[in-house]
Coordinates of C-alpha atoms in Angstrom, one line a residue:
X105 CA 0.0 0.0 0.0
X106 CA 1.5 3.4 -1.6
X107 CA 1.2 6.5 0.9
X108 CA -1.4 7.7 -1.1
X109 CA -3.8 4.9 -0.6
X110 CA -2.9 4.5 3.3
X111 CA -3.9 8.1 3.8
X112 CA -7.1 7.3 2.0
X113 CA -7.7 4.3 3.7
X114 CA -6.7 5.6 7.4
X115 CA -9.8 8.4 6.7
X116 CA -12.2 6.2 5.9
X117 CA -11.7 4.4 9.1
X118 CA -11.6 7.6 11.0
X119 CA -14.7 8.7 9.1
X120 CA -16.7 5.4 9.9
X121 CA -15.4 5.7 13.7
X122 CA -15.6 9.1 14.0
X123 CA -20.0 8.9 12.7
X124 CA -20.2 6.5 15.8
X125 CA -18.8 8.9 18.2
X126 CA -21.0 11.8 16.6
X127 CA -24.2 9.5 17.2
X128 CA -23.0 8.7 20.5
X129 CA -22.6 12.0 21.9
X130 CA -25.7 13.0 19.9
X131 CA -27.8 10.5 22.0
X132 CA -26.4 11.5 25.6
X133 CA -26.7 14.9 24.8
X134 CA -30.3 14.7 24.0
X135 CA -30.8 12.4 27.2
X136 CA -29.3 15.3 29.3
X137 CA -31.2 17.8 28.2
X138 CA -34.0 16.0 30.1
X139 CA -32.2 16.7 33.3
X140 CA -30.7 20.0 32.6
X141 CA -28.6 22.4 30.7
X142 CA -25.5 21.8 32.8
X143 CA -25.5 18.2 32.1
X144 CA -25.8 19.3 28.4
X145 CA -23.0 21.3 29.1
X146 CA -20.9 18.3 30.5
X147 CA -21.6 16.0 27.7
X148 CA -20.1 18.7 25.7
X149 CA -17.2 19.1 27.5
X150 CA -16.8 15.7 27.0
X151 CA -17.1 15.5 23.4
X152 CA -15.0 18.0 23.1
X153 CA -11.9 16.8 25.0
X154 CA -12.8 13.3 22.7
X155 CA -12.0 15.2 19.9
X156 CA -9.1 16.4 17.7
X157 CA -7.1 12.9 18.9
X158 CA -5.7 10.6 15.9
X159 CA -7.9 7.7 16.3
X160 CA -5.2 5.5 16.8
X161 CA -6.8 2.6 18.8
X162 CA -9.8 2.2 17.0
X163 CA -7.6 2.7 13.6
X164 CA -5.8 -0.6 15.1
X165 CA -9.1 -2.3 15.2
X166 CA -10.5 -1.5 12.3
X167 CA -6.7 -2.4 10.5
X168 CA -6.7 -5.9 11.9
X169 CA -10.3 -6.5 11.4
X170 CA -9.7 -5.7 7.6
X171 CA -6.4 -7.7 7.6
X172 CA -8.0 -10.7 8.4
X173 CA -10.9 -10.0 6.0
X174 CA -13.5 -8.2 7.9
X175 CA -15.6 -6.5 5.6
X176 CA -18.3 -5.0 8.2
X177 CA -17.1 -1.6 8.8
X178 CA -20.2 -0.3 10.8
X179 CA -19.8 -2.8 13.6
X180 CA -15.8 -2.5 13.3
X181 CA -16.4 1.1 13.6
X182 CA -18.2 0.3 17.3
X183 CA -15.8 -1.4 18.6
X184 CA -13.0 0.5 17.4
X185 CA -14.9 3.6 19.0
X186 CA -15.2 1.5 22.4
X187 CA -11.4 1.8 22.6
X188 CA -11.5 5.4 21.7
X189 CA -14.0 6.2 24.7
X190 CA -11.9 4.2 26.9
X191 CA -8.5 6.3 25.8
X192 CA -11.0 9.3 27.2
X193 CA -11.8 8.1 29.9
X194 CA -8.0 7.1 30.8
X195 CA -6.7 10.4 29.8
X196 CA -9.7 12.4 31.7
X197 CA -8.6 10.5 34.9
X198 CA -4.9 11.0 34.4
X199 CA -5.6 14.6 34.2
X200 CA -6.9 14.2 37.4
X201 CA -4.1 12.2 39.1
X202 CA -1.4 14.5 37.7
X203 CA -3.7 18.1 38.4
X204 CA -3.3 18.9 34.9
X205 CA -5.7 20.9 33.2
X206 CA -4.5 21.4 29.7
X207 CA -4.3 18.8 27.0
X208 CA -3.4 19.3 23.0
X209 CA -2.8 23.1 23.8
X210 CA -6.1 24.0 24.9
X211 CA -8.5 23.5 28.4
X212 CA -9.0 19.6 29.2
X213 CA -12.2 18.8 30.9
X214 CA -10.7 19.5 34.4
X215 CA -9.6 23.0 32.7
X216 CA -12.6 23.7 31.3
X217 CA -14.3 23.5 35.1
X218 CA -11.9 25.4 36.5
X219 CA -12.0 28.3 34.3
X220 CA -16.1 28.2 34.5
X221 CA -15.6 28.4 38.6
X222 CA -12.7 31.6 38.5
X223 CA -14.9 33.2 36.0
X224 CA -17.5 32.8 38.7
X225 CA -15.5 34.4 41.6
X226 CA -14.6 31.1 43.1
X227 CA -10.7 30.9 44.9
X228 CA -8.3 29.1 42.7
X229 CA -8.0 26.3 44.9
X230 CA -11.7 25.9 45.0
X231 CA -11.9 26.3 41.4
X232 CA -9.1 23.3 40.4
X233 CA -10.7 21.0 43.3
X234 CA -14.1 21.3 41.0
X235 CA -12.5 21.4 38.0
X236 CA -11.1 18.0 38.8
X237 CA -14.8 16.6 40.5
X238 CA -16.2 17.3 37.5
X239 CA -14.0 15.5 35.6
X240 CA -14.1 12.4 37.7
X241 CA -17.7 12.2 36.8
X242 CA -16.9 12.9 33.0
X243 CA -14.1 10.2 33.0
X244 CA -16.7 7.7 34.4
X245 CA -19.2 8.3 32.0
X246 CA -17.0 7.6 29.4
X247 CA -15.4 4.4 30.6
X248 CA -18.5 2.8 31.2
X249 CA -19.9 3.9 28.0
X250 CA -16.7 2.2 26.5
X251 CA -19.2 -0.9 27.4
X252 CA -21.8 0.2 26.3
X253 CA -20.7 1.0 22.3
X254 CA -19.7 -2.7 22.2
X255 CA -23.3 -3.6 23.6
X256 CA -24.4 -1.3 20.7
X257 CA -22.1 -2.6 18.2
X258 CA -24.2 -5.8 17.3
X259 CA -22.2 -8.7 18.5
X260 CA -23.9 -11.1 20.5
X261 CA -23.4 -14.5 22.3
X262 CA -19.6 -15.7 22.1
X263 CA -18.2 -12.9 20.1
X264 CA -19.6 -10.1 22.7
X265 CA -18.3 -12.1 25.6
X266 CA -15.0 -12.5 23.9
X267 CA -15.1 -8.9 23.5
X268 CA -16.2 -7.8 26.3
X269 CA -13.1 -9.1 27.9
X270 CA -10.8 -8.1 25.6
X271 CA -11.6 -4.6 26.8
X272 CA -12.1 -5.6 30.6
X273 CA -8.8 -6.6 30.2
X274 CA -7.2 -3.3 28.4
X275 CA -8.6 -1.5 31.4
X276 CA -7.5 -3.9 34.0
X277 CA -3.8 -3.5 32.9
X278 CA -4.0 0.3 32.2
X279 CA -5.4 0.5 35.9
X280 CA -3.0 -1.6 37.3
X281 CA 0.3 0.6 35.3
X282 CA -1.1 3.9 36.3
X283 CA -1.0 2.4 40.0
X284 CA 2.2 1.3 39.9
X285 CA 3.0 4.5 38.1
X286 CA 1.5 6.8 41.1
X287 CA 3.2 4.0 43.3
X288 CA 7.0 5.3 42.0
X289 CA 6.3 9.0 42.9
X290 CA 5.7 8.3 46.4
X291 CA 9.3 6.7 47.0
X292 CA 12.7 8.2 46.5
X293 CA 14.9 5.8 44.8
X294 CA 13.9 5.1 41.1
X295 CA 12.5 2.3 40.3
X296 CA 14.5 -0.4 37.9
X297 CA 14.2 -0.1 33.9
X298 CA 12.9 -3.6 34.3
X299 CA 10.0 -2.2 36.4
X300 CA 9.6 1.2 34.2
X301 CA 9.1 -1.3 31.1
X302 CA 6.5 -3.1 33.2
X303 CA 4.3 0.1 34.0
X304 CA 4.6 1.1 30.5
X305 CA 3.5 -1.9 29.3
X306 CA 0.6 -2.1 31.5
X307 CA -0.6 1.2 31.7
X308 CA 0.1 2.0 27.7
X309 CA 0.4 -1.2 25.5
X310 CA -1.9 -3.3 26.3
X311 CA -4.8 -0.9 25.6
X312 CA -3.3 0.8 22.8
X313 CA -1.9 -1.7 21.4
X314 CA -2.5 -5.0 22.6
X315 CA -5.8 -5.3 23.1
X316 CA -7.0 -3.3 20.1
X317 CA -5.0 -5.5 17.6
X318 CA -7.0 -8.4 19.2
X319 CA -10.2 -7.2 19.1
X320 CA -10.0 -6.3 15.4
X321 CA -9.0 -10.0 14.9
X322 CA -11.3 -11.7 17.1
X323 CA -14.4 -10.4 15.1
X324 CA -12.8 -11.0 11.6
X325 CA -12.5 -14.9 12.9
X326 CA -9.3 -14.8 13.5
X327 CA -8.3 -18.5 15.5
X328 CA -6.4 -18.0 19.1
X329 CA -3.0 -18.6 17.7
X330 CA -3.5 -15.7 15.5
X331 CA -5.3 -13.4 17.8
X332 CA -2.1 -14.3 20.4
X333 CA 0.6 -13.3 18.5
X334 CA -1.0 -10.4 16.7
X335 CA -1.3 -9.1 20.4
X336 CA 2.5 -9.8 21.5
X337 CA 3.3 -7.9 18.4
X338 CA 0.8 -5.2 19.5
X339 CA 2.3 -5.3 23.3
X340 CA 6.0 -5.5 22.3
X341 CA 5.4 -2.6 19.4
X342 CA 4.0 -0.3 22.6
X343 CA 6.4 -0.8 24.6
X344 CA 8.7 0.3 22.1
X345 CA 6.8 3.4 21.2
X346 CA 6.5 4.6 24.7
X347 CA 10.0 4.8 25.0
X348 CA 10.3 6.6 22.0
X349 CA 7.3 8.7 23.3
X350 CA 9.9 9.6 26.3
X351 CA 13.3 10.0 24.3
X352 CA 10.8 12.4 22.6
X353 CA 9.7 14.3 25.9
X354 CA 13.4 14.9 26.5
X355 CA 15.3 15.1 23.3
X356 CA 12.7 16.0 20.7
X357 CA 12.0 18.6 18.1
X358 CA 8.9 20.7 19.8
X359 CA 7.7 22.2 16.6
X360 CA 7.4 18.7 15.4
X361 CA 6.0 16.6 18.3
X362 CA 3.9 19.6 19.9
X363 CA 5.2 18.5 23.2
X364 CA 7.5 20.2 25.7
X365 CA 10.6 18.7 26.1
X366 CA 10.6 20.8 29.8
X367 CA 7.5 19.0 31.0
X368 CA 8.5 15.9 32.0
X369 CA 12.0 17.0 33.1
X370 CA 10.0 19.5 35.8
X371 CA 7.4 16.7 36.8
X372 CA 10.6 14.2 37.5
X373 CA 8.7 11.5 35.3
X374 CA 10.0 8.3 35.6
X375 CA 10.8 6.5 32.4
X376 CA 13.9 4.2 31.0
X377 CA 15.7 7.0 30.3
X378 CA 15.9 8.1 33.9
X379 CA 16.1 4.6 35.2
X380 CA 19.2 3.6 33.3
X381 CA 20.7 7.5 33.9
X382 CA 19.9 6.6 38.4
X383 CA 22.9 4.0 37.7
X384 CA 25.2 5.7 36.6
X385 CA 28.1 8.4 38.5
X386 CA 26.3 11.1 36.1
X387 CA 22.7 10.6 38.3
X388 CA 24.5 12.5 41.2
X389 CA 24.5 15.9 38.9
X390 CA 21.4 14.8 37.5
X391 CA 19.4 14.3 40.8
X392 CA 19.5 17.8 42.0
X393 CA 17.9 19.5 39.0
X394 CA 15.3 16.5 37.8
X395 CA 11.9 17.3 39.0
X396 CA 12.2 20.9 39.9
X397 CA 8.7 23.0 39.0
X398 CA 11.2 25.8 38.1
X399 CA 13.5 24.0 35.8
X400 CA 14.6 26.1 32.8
X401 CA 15.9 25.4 29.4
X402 CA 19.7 25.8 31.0
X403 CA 19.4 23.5 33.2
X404 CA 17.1 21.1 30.8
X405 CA 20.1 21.3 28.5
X406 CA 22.4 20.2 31.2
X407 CA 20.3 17.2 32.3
X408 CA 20.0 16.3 28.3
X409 CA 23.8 16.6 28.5
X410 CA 24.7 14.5 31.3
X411 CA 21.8 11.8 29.7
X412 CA 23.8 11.8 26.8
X413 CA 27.2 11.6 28.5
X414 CA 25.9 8.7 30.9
X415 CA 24.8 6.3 27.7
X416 CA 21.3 7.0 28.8
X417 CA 19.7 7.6 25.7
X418 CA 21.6 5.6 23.9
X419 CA 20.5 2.7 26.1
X420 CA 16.8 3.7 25.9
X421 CA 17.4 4.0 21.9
X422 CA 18.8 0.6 21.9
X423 CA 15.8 -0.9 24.1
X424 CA 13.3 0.6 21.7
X425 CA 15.2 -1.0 18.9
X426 CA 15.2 -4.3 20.8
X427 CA 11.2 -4.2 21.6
X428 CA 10.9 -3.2 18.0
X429 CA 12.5 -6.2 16.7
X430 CA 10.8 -8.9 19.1
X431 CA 7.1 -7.1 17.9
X432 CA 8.5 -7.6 14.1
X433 CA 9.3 -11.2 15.4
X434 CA 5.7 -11.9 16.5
X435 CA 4.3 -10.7 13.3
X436 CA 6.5 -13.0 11.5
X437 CA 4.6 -15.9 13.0
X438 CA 3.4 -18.8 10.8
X439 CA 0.1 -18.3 12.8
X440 CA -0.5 -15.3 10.7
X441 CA -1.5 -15.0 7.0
X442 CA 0.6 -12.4 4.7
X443 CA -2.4 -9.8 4.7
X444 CA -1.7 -8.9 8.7
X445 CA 2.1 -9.1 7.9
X446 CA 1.6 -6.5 4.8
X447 CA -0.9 -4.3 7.2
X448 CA 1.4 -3.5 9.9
X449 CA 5.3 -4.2 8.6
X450 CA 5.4 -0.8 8.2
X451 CA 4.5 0.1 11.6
X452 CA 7.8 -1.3 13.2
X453 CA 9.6 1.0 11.1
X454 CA 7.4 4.1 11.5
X455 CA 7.8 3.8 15.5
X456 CA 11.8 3.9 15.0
X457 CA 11.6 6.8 13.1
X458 CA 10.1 8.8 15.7
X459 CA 13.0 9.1 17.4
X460 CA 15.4 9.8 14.8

């Protein structure tokens, strides 16, 4: 497939996914107004903070289901919008445990709250601690609607079930990595890259990945063999991309990620970068400035430095590389037919990239 026809392809999915979300939101909306123009105004929020993403999970659905010769794109499109709904809900609540209240350069739903209770007269403090309620509520709404859409999608009997735990299972992990995640703040020493890879993995690739990949196969038809590797290339492939995702954080190009590369210096996040870098005779220059609110782009420069000059990122780079290569390993398998293989060989690839 020329980059022509993947573009065209890729908006057709969005397109069939993106109709679901519309008629979603559509429905609440019109069920809130029942209740009351600030529940209207909730659902909107909502919406809104849905919107402008990539599709990426559902876009995995919808690329395995076709790989394996799927040719129902409506119900596709409901399950691959499930997935989406639960990437709100996840980023809604994650908001919430980090007190963040932007996302994609504009007001998330905890922002939005806020900014309604200052422009009220309410204290600051008073206005976050809403802003953030509010968005409890919102991120609950969506993850169990995540259910419902699958309910809505058509499946029934075996298929749902099968379904239904596929997802149970992409929010169990995510739940159990963003513990683990909130665990590593609360103590000093930083935790192992072995146990950085394993919150990653869990809170990241399995729902993004994994479990999307395997939904997409399991209502083509696909058999278990098939359904079980396409997901260890799915995990294995997030894994890799997460790290990338953090090189990027640090070392990347702003104007082409749209990220900070101060943010997660200043909020001392723990990744593979910073695990590898705690090992090293470098950390003890590193230590002092990692994690301070106030952290210029001097001293950012000097904690890229000392990453570089400790093989930190060179380590991470290599790791990426390594996860990389075990996901193309899994799609290799005899278990599945040349049509997945074509689909996503060229996803390996485009995660490398990234970082480059």
């Amino acid at each position: 497939m020329d980059t022509h026809d993947l573009v065209v392809v890729t908006q057709r999915r969005r397109q069939h996914v993106d109709a679901v979300l519309d008629r979603f939101f559509g429905i609440a909306k019109t069920r809130a107004s029942t209740i009351g123009p600030r529940y209207v105004t909730l659902w909107e929020t909502l919406e809104k903070n849905s919107a402008g993403g990539k599709r990426f999970r559902p876009s995995m659905v919808l690329a395995a289901y076709e790989a394996f010769g799927g040719t129902d794109s409506e119900t596709a499109a409901y399950v691959g919008a499930a997935f989406e709904l639960l990437h709100t809900a996840l980023i809604v609540h994650d908001d919430v445990i980090d007190r963040d209240f932007i996302r994609r350069g504009g007001p998330n739903v905890s922002g939005s709250y806020r900014d309604l209770a200052q422009t009220a007269g309410i204290p600051i403090p008073t206005a976050e601690h809403r802003g953030l309620s509010v968005a409890v509520i919102a991120g609950d709404l969506a993850l169990f609607n995540a259910f419902r859409l699958l309910d809505r999608s058509g499946v029934a009997g075996v298929l749902r079930e099968r379904l239904h735990e596929i997802l149970d299972e992409a929010m169990f992990a995510s739940a159990a990595g963003e513990l683990l995640d909130v665990d590593f703040s609360l103590h000093p020493d930083p935790p192992s890259v072995d146990d950085i890879v394993d919150m990653e993995r869990l809170k990241t690739a399995v729902y993004s990945f994994e479990t999307p990949l395997q939904a997409g196969a399991v209502l083509a038809g696909a058999d278990d063999a098939a359904v079980e590797a396409l997901g260890s290339f799915g995990r294995n492939l997030g894994i890799a991309y997460q790290i990338v995702d953090d090189l990027l954080g640090v070392f990347g190009d702003e104007g082409d990620t749209g990220k900070s590369t101060l943010g997660d210096l200043r909020e001392g996040k723990r990744t593979v970068l910073i695990a590898y870098a705690a090992t090293t005779e470098q950390w003890a220059q590193i230590e002092p400035l990692f994690g301070d609110a106030g952290l210029d782009e001097q001293g950012a420069q000097r904690i890229r430095t000392l990453l570089e000059s400790s093989g930190a990122r060179r380590y991470a780079e290599a790791l990426a590389s390594d996860f990389a290569n075990r996901a193309w390993e899994h799609l290799a398998s005899a278990s599945l037919p040349d049509s997945v293989r074509a689909e996503f060989r060229g996803f390996v690839s485009t995660v490398l990239e990234r970082a480059k």
